[in-house]
CSV table of C-alpha atoms in Angstrom, one decimal:
chain,number,residue,atom,x,y,z
A,8,MET,CA,26.3,5.9,-46.1
A,9,GLU,CA,29.1,7.1,-48.1
A,10,PHE,CA,31.5,5.6,-50.6
A,11,LYS,CA,34.9,5.0,-49.0
A,12,ASP,CA,38.1,5.5,-51.0
A,13,TYR,CA,40.3,2.7,-49.7
A,14,TYR,CA,43.4,4.2,-51.7
A,15,GLN,CA,43.1,7.4,-50.0
A,16,ALA,CA,42.6,5.6,-46.5
A,17,LEU,CA,46.3,4.4,-47.2
A,18,GLY,CA,47.8,7.6,-49.1
A,19,LEU,CA,48.0,5.4,-52.4
A,20,GLU,CA,47.4,5.6,-56.1
A,21,ARG,CA,45.0,3.1,-57.6
A,22,THR,CA,48.3,1.5,-59.6
A,23,ALA,CA,49.8,1.0,-56.1
A,24,SER,CA,51.7,-2.7,-56.2
A,25,GLU,CA,50.9,-5.4,-53.4
A,26,ASP,CA,54.2,-4.4,-52.1
A,27,GLU,CA,53.2,-0.9,-52.0
A,28,VAL,CA,50.0,-1.7,-50.1
A,29,ARG,CA,51.9,-3.9,-47.7
A,30,LYS,CA,54.4,-1.2,-46.9
A,31,ALA,CA,51.6,1.6,-46.3
A,32,TYR,CA,49.7,-0.5,-44.1
A,33,ARG,CA,52.8,-1.4,-41.9
A,34,LYS,CA,53.6,2.1,-42.0
A,35,LEU,CA,50.2,3.6,-40.8
A,36,ALA,CA,50.0,0.9,-38.2
A,37,ARG,CA,53.3,1.8,-36.5
A,38,LYS,CA,51.5,5.4,-36.6
A,39,TYR,CA,48.0,4.5,-35.3
A,40,HIS,CA,48.1,1.3,-33.5
A,41,PRO,CA,46.1,2.6,-30.0
A,42,ASP,CA,48.9,0.8,-28.1
A,43,VAL,CA,51.6,3.3,-29.2
A,44,SER,CA,50.0,6.1,-30.9
A,45,LYS,CA,49.5,9.6,-29.2
A,46,GLU,CA,47.2,10.7,-32.1
A,47,PRO,CA,44.0,12.0,-30.7
A,48,ASP,CA,42.0,9.5,-33.4
A,49,ALA,CA,44.4,6.8,-33.5
A,50,GLU,CA,41.7,4.1,-32.8
A,51,THR,CA,39.2,5.4,-35.7
A,52,ARG,CA,42.1,6.2,-38.2
A,53,MET,CA,43.5,2.4,-37.2
A,54,ARG,CA,40.1,0.9,-38.2
A,55,GLU,CA,40.0,2.7,-41.3
A,56,VAL,CA,43.5,1.5,-42.3
A,57,ASN,CA,42.4,-2.0,-41.1
A,58,GLU,CA,39.3,-2.0,-43.3
A,59,ALA,CA,41.3,-0.5,-46.5
A,60,TYR,CA,44.0,-3.0,-46.1
A,61,ASP,CA,41.6,-6.0,-45.8
A,62,VAL,CA,40.5,-5.0,-49.2
A,63,LEU,CA,43.3,-3.8,-51.1
A,64,ARG,CA,45.4,-6.8,-50.1
A,65,ASP,CA,43.2,-9.6,-51.5
A,66,LYS,CA,43.0,-9.6,-55.2
A,67,GLU,CA,39.5,-10.9,-55.6
A,68,LYS,CA,38.1,-7.9,-53.1
A,69,ARG,CA,40.6,-5.5,-54.8
A,70,THR,CA,39.5,-6.1,-58.4
A,71,ALA,CA,35.5,-6.1,-57.4
A,72,TYR,CA,36.4,-2.7,-55.3
A,73,ASP,CA,38.0,-1.2,-58.5
A,74,ALA,CA,35.2,-2.3,-60.9
A,75,LEU,CA,32.7,-0.8,-58.3
A,76,ALA,CA,34.6,2.3,-58.1
A,77,ASP,CA,34.4,2.8,-61.8
A,78,ARG,CA,30.8,2.5,-62.0
A,79,VAL,CA,30.4,4.9,-59.1
A,80,ALA,CA,32.5,7.3,-60.7
A,81,ARG,CA,30.6,7.1,-64.2
A,82,GLY,CA,27.3,7.5,-62.2
A,83,GLY,CA,28.4,10.9,-60.7
A,84,SER,CA,29.3,11.5,-57.2
A,85,ALA,CA,30.1,8.8,-54.3
A,86,GLN,CA,28.9,10.9,-51.6
A,87,GLY,CA,25.8,10.8,-49.7
A,88,ASP,CA,23.5,7.8,-49.7
A,89,PHE,CA,25.6,5.3,-51.5
A,90,GLN,CA,24.2,1.9,-52.2
A,91,PRO,CA,25.9,-1.0,-53.9
A,92,PRO,CA,24.2,-1.4,-57.4
A,93,PRO,CA,22.5,-4.9,-57.5
A,94,GLY,CA,24.7,-7.6,-59.0
A,95,TRP,CA,27.9,-5.6,-58.6
A,96,ASP,CA,29.8,-8.6,-57.5
A,97,GLU,CA,28.8,-11.2,-59.9
A,98,GLY,CA,31.9,-13.1,-61.1
A,99,PHE,CA,33.6,-12.5,-57.9
A,100,GLU,CA,34.8,-15.3,-55.3
A,101,PHE,CA,35.9,-13.6,-52.2
A,102,ASN,CA,37.9,-15.6,-49.8
A,103,TYR,CA,37.3,-15.7,-45.8
A,104,ARG,CA,40.9,-15.9,-44.1
A,105,PRO,CA,40.6,-15.1,-40.6
A,106,ASP,CA,43.8,-16.3,-39.6
A,107,SER,CA,45.7,-14.5,-42.5
A,108,ASP,CA,48.2,-11.8,-41.8
A,109,GLY,CA,46.7,-8.2,-41.3
A,110,PRO,CA,43.4,-7.2,-39.7
A,111,ALA,CA,40.7,-9.9,-38.9
A,112,ASP,CA,38.2,-8.0,-36.6
A,113,HIS,CA,35.7,-7.6,-39.3
A,114,ALA,CA,33.0,-6.7,-37.0
A,115,GLN,CA,34.7,-3.3,-36.2
A,116,PHE,CA,34.6,-2.4,-39.9
A,117,SER,CA,32.0,0.3,-41.5
A,118,GLU,CA,28.8,-0.4,-42.9
A,119,PHE,CA,30.4,0.4,-46.3
A,120,PHE,CA,32.4,-2.7,-46.1
A,121,SER,CA,29.5,-4.9,-44.4
A,122,SER,CA,27.1,-3.7,-47.5
A,123,LEU,CA,30.0,-5.0,-49.8
A,124,PHE,CA,31.7,-8.0,-48.5
A,125,GLY,CA,29.3,-9.0,-45.5
A,126,GLN,CA,27.6,-11.6,-46.9
A,127,ALA,CA,30.6,-13.1,-48.4
A,128,GLN,CA,32.3,-13.0,-45.2
A,129,ARG,CA,29.6,-14.8,-43.1
A,130,ARG,CA,29.4,-17.5,-46.2
A,131,GLY,CA,32.9,-17.9,-45.0
A,132,ALA,CA,32.7,-18.1,-41.4
A,133,ALA,CA,29.8,-20.8,-42.1
A,134,ARG,CA,32.1,-22.8,-43.7
A,135,GLN,CA,34.4,-22.5,-40.9
A,136,ASN,CA,32.0,-24.4,-39.0
A,137,PHE,CA,30.6,-26.8,-42.0
A,138,ARG,CA,30.9,-30.5,-41.3
A,139,ALA,CA,30.6,-33.1,-44.2
A,140,ARG,CA,32.6,-36.2,-45.6
A,141,GLY,CA,34.6,-35.2,-48.4
A,142,GLU,CA,33.6,-35.8,-52.1
A,143,ASP,CA,34.5,-39.0,-53.6
A,144,HIS,CA,36.5,-38.8,-56.8
A,145,HIS,CA,36.8,-40.7,-60.1
A,146,ALA,CA,39.5,-41.8,-62.4
A,147,ALA,CA,40.4,-44.0,-65.1
A,148,ILE,CA,43.4,-46.2,-65.2
A,149,GLU,CA,44.7,-48.9,-68.0
A,150,ILE,CA,45.7,-52.1,-67.2
A,151,SER,CA,47.1,-55.1,-69.2
A,152,LEU,CA,45.0,-58.3,-69.8
A,153,GLU,CA,47.6,-60.2,-67.7
A,154,ASP,CA,46.8,-58.1,-64.9
A,155,ALA,CA,43.0,-58.5,-65.0
A,156,LEU,CA,43.7,-62.2,-65.5
A,157,ASN,CA,46.2,-62.6,-62.4
A,158,GLY,CA,46.0,-59.4,-60.3
A,159,ALA,CA,48.7,-57.4,-59.7
A,160,GLU,CA,50.1,-54.5,-57.5
A,161,ARG,CA,51.2,-51.2,-59.5
A,162,GLU,CA,52.4,-47.6,-58.8
A,163,ILE,CA,50.1,-45.0,-60.8
A,164,THR,CA,50.2,-41.3,-61.1
A,165,LEU,CA,47.3,-39.5,-61.5
A,166,ARG,CA,46.4,-35.5,-61.9
A,167,ALA,CA,44.5,-34.8,-58.9
A,168,MET,CA,42.7,-31.8,-57.6
A,169,GLU,CA,43.6,-30.6,-54.2
A,170,ILE,CA,42.6,-27.3,-52.2
A,171,ASP,CA,45.5,-25.4,-51.0
A,172,ALA,CA,46.0,-23.3,-47.8
A,173,GLN,CA,44.2,-20.3,-49.3
A,174,GLY,CA,41.0,-22.5,-50.4
A,175,GLN,CA,42.0,-22.4,-54.0
A,176,ALA,CA,41.7,-25.6,-56.0
A,177,GLN,CA,45.0,-26.8,-58.0
A,178,VAL,CA,46.2,-29.8,-60.1
A,179,VAL,CA,48.9,-31.7,-58.6
A,180,PRO,CA,50.5,-35.0,-59.4
A,181,ARG,CA,49.5,-37.9,-56.9
A,182,THR,CA,51.3,-41.2,-57.2
A,183,LEU,CA,49.3,-44.2,-55.3
A,184,HIS,CA,49.9,-47.8,-54.6
A,185,VAL,CA,46.8,-49.8,-56.2
A,186,LYS,CA,45.8,-53.6,-55.9
A,187,ILE,CA,44.5,-54.8,-58.9
A,188,PRO,CA,42.3,-58.0,-58.1
A,189,PRO,CA,42.2,-61.0,-60.5
A,190,GLY,CA,39.2,-61.1,-62.6
A,191,VAL,CA,38.6,-57.4,-62.8
A,192,GLY,CA,36.9,-56.3,-66.0
A,193,PRO,CA,36.2,-53.2,-68.0
A,194,GLY,CA,34.0,-50.9,-66.6
A,195,GLN,CA,34.5,-52.2,-63.0
A,196,PHE,CA,35.8,-49.7,-60.3
A,197,ILE,CA,38.7,-50.1,-58.0
A,198,ARG,CA,37.8,-48.2,-54.6
A,199,LEU,CA,41.0,-46.5,-52.8
A,200,ALA,CA,39.3,-45.6,-49.5
A,201,GLY,CA,39.9,-41.9,-48.1
A,202,GLN,CA,41.6,-40.9,-51.2
A,203,GLY,CA,39.2,-38.7,-52.3
A,204,MET,CA,38.6,-34.6,-51.4
A,205,PRO,CA,39.3,-34.1,-47.7
A,206,GLY,CA,36.3,-34.0,-45.0
A,207,HIS,CA,35.0,-30.7,-43.8
A,208,GLY,CA,35.1,-30.3,-39.9
A,209,GLY,CA,37.0,-33.1,-39.0
A,210,GLU,CA,34.8,-35.3,-41.0
A,211,ALA,CA,36.5,-38.6,-43.2
A,212,ALA,CA,38.0,-38.2,-46.5
A,213,GLY,CA,35.9,-39.3,-49.9
A,214,ASP,CA,37.1,-42.2,-51.6
A,215,LEU,CA,38.8,-42.5,-55.3
A,216,PHE,CA,36.9,-44.8,-57.7
A,217,LEU,CA,39.4,-46.0,-60.5
A,218,GLU,CA,37.4,-47.1,-63.6
A,219,VAL,CA,39.1,-50.0,-65.1
A,220,ARG,CA,40.1,-50.0,-69.0
A,221,ILE,CA,42.1,-53.2,-70.3
A,222,ALA,CA,44.7,-52.4,-73.1
A,223,PRO,CA,44.5,-53.9,-76.4
A,224,HIS,CA,46.1,-57.4,-76.7
A,225,LYS,CA,47.8,-59.0,-79.3
A,226,LEU,CA,45.7,-62.0,-79.2
A,227,TYR,CA,42.7,-61.5,-77.1
A,228,ARG,CA,39.6,-59.4,-77.3
A,229,VAL,CA,37.6,-58.5,-74.1
A,230,GLU,CA,34.0,-58.3,-74.2
A,231,GLY,CA,32.6,-58.0,-70.6
A,232,ARG,CA,33.9,-61.1,-68.6
A,233,ASP,CA,34.6,-63.1,-72.2
A,234,LEU,CA,37.6,-63.1,-74.1
A,235,TYR,CA,37.7,-63.7,-77.9
A,236,MET,CA,40.8,-64.9,-80.3
A,237,THR,CA,40.9,-65.4,-83.9
A,238,LEU,CA,42.3,-69.1,-84.6
A,239,PRO,CA,43.7,-69.3,-88.4
A,240,VAL,CA,42.8,-72.9,-89.7
A,241,THR,CA,43.7,-74.3,-93.1
A,242,PRO,CA,41.2,-75.2,-95.8
A,243,SER,CA,41.7,-79.0,-95.2
A,244,GLU,CA,41.2,-78.7,-91.5
A,245,ALA,CA,38.3,-76.7,-91.7
A,246,ALA,CA,36.7,-79.2,-94.2
A,247,LEU,CA,37.5,-82.5,-92.9
A,248,GLY,CA,37.6,-81.1,-89.4
A,249,GLY,CA,39.7,-82.8,-86.5
A,250,PRO,CA,41.9,-81.6,-83.4
A,251,ILE,CA,44.3,-78.6,-83.7
A,252,ARG,CA,46.4,-76.8,-80.8
A,253,ALA,CA,45.3,-73.5,-79.6
A,254,PRO,CA,46.8,-71.0,-76.9
A,255,THR,CA,44.7,-69.6,-73.8
A,256,PRO,CA,45.2,-66.6,-71.8
A,257,GLY,CA,46.6,-68.5,-69.0
A,258,GLY,CA,49.5,-69.6,-71.0
A,259,ALA,CA,48.4,-73.5,-71.6
A,260,VAL,CA,48.2,-74.9,-74.6
A,261,VAL,CA,45.0,-77.0,-75.3
A,262,GLU,CA,43.6,-79.1,-78.3
A,263,VAL,CA,40.3,-78.1,-79.6
A,264,THR,CA,38.3,-80.3,-82.3
A,265,VAL,CA,37.2,-78.3,-85.6
A,266,PRO,CA,34.1,-80.0,-86.9
A,267,ALA,CA,33.8,-81.1,-90.5
A,268,ASN,CA,32.6,-78.5,-93.0
A,269,ALA,CA,33.6,-75.7,-90.7
A,270,ARG,CA,32.7,-72.1,-92.1
A,271,ASN,CA,34.6,-69.2,-91.7
A,272,GLY,CA,34.0,-67.4,-88.5
A,273,LEU,CA,32.6,-70.6,-86.7
A,274,LYS,CA,32.9,-70.0,-82.7
A,275,LEU,CA,34.3,-72.6,-80.8
A,276,ARG,CA,33.6,-72.0,-76.8
A,277,LEU,CA,35.9,-72.8,-74.1
A,278,LYS,CA,34.1,-72.7,-71.2
A,279,GLY,CA,35.5,-70.9,-68.1
A,280,ARG,CA,38.8,-69.6,-69.7
A,281,GLY,CA,37.9,-66.0,-69.9
A,282,LEU,CA,38.0,-63.4,-67.2
A,283,PRO,CA,38.2,-65.4,-63.7
A,284,GLY,CA,35.4,-64.5,-61.0
A,285,LYS,CA,32.3,-66.0,-59.1
A,286,THR,CA,31.0,-66.5,-62.6
A,287,PRO,CA,34.1,-66.8,-64.8
A,288,GLY,CA,33.9,-65.8,-68.6
A,289,ASP,CA,34.6,-67.7,-71.6
A,290,LEU,CA,37.1,-67.9,-74.2
A,291,TYR,CA,35.6,-67.9,-78.0
A,292,LEU,CA,38.1,-69.2,-80.7
A,293,LEU,CA,36.8,-67.6,-83.8
A,294,LEU,CA,38.0,-69.8,-87.2
A,295,ASP,CA,39.6,-67.9,-89.6
A,296,ILE,CA,40.2,-70.1,-92.8
A,297,VAL,CA,43.5,-69.3,-94.4
A,298,LEU,CA,44.3,-70.3,-97.8
A,299,PRO,CA,48.2,-71.6,-98.4
A,300,PRO,CA,49.5,-69.5,-101.3
A,301,ALA,CA,49.8,-71.2,-104.9
A,302,ASP,CA,53.7,-70.3,-104.9
A,303,ASN,CA,54.8,-74.0,-106.1
A,304,ASP,CA,53.7,-76.3,-108.6
A,305,ALA,CA,52.5,-78.8,-106.3
A,306,VAL,CA,50.3,-76.6,-104.6
A,307,ARG,CA,48.9,-75.3,-108.0
A,308,GLN,CA,48.2,-78.8,-108.9
A,309,ALA,CA,46.4,-79.4,-105.6
A,310,TYR,CA,44.5,-76.3,-106.2
A,311,GLU,CA,43.4,-77.6,-110.0
A,312,THR,CA,42.7,-81.3,-108.6
A,313,LEU,CA,40.5,-79.5,-106.0
A,314,ALA,CA,38.6,-77.5,-108.6
A,315,ARG,CA,37.7,-80.7,-110.9
A,316,ALA,CA,36.8,-82.5,-107.8
A,317,SER,CA,34.1,-79.9,-106.7
A,318,GLY,CA,33.3,-78.9,-110.2
A,319,SER,CA,29.6,-78.0,-109.5
A,320,PHE,CA,30.2,-75.9,-106.4
A,321,ASP,CA,29.8,-72.5,-107.2
A,322,PRO,CA,30.4,-69.8,-103.9
A,323,ARG,CA,28.4,-67.0,-106.0
A,324,ARG,CA,25.4,-69.2,-106.9
A,325,HIS,CA,23.1,-66.8,-104.4
A,326,LEU,CA,24.2,-63.8,-106.4
A,327,GLY,CA,22.6,-64.9,-109.6
A,328,VAL,CA,25.2,-64.6,-111.4
């Protein structure tokens, strides 16, 4: 088997542009096509022209062929018993395009072509007959706490991978209509059936799974299905206890009872006031004792009275100072 010079077959220099390759092929096709040519070797020459054009019109094949030609040139003569060196095509991906413009009957091409690209063509042909459901895709979306509590319908735009007509992956923007169910929590998934990658051989497309993330809220913190809120109280409310008012995520204001001698950080639980669901979460109110500023005589006198009344109280006693 001899090494074939595809540039010579089309009468081109190696620096020829894609347009020059296309024009050379069309010119030679008109000259040697068996239906119109009177050349005695028209059929053979047409096969050679088709083969050369199949390689040089394809960027991946042409790049791989040029790299191989360079290796052959460095190693000496390309004549005689040529065999492609092992691993010559590493890093290259050859497209199978039986319906594209130009020659398609690879069975008529030479042994040289088959030894280089035949396996890739067979893999491509196998892909044409391959049947499989499309792959599932995953993406993350951020929703408001209000949407998680009440449910909503939203338009979202994602950057998605799609396969173009040449079988190449590309990133495109995609806008989807999403129904957010009430009670969905962080880390859960919303499934959009059929919005994943297309199937092969007529099989169904995969699904798109949207992982839910809840945006930070000015009042509430989400932990699982439970919600947490910091509830400010005065020193007297914490010390004496009693009823105070607190907001809830649904918008209602409720009355809660602070126990006497409540400490900073004490948790008050409102059962079932968290994220809704079969087992709804809870709302926890974390008490935060806020001191009134001593910015007038009355408040300063009150602090002095408190200090005298609690004389033996030492908050640093456990420190040994």
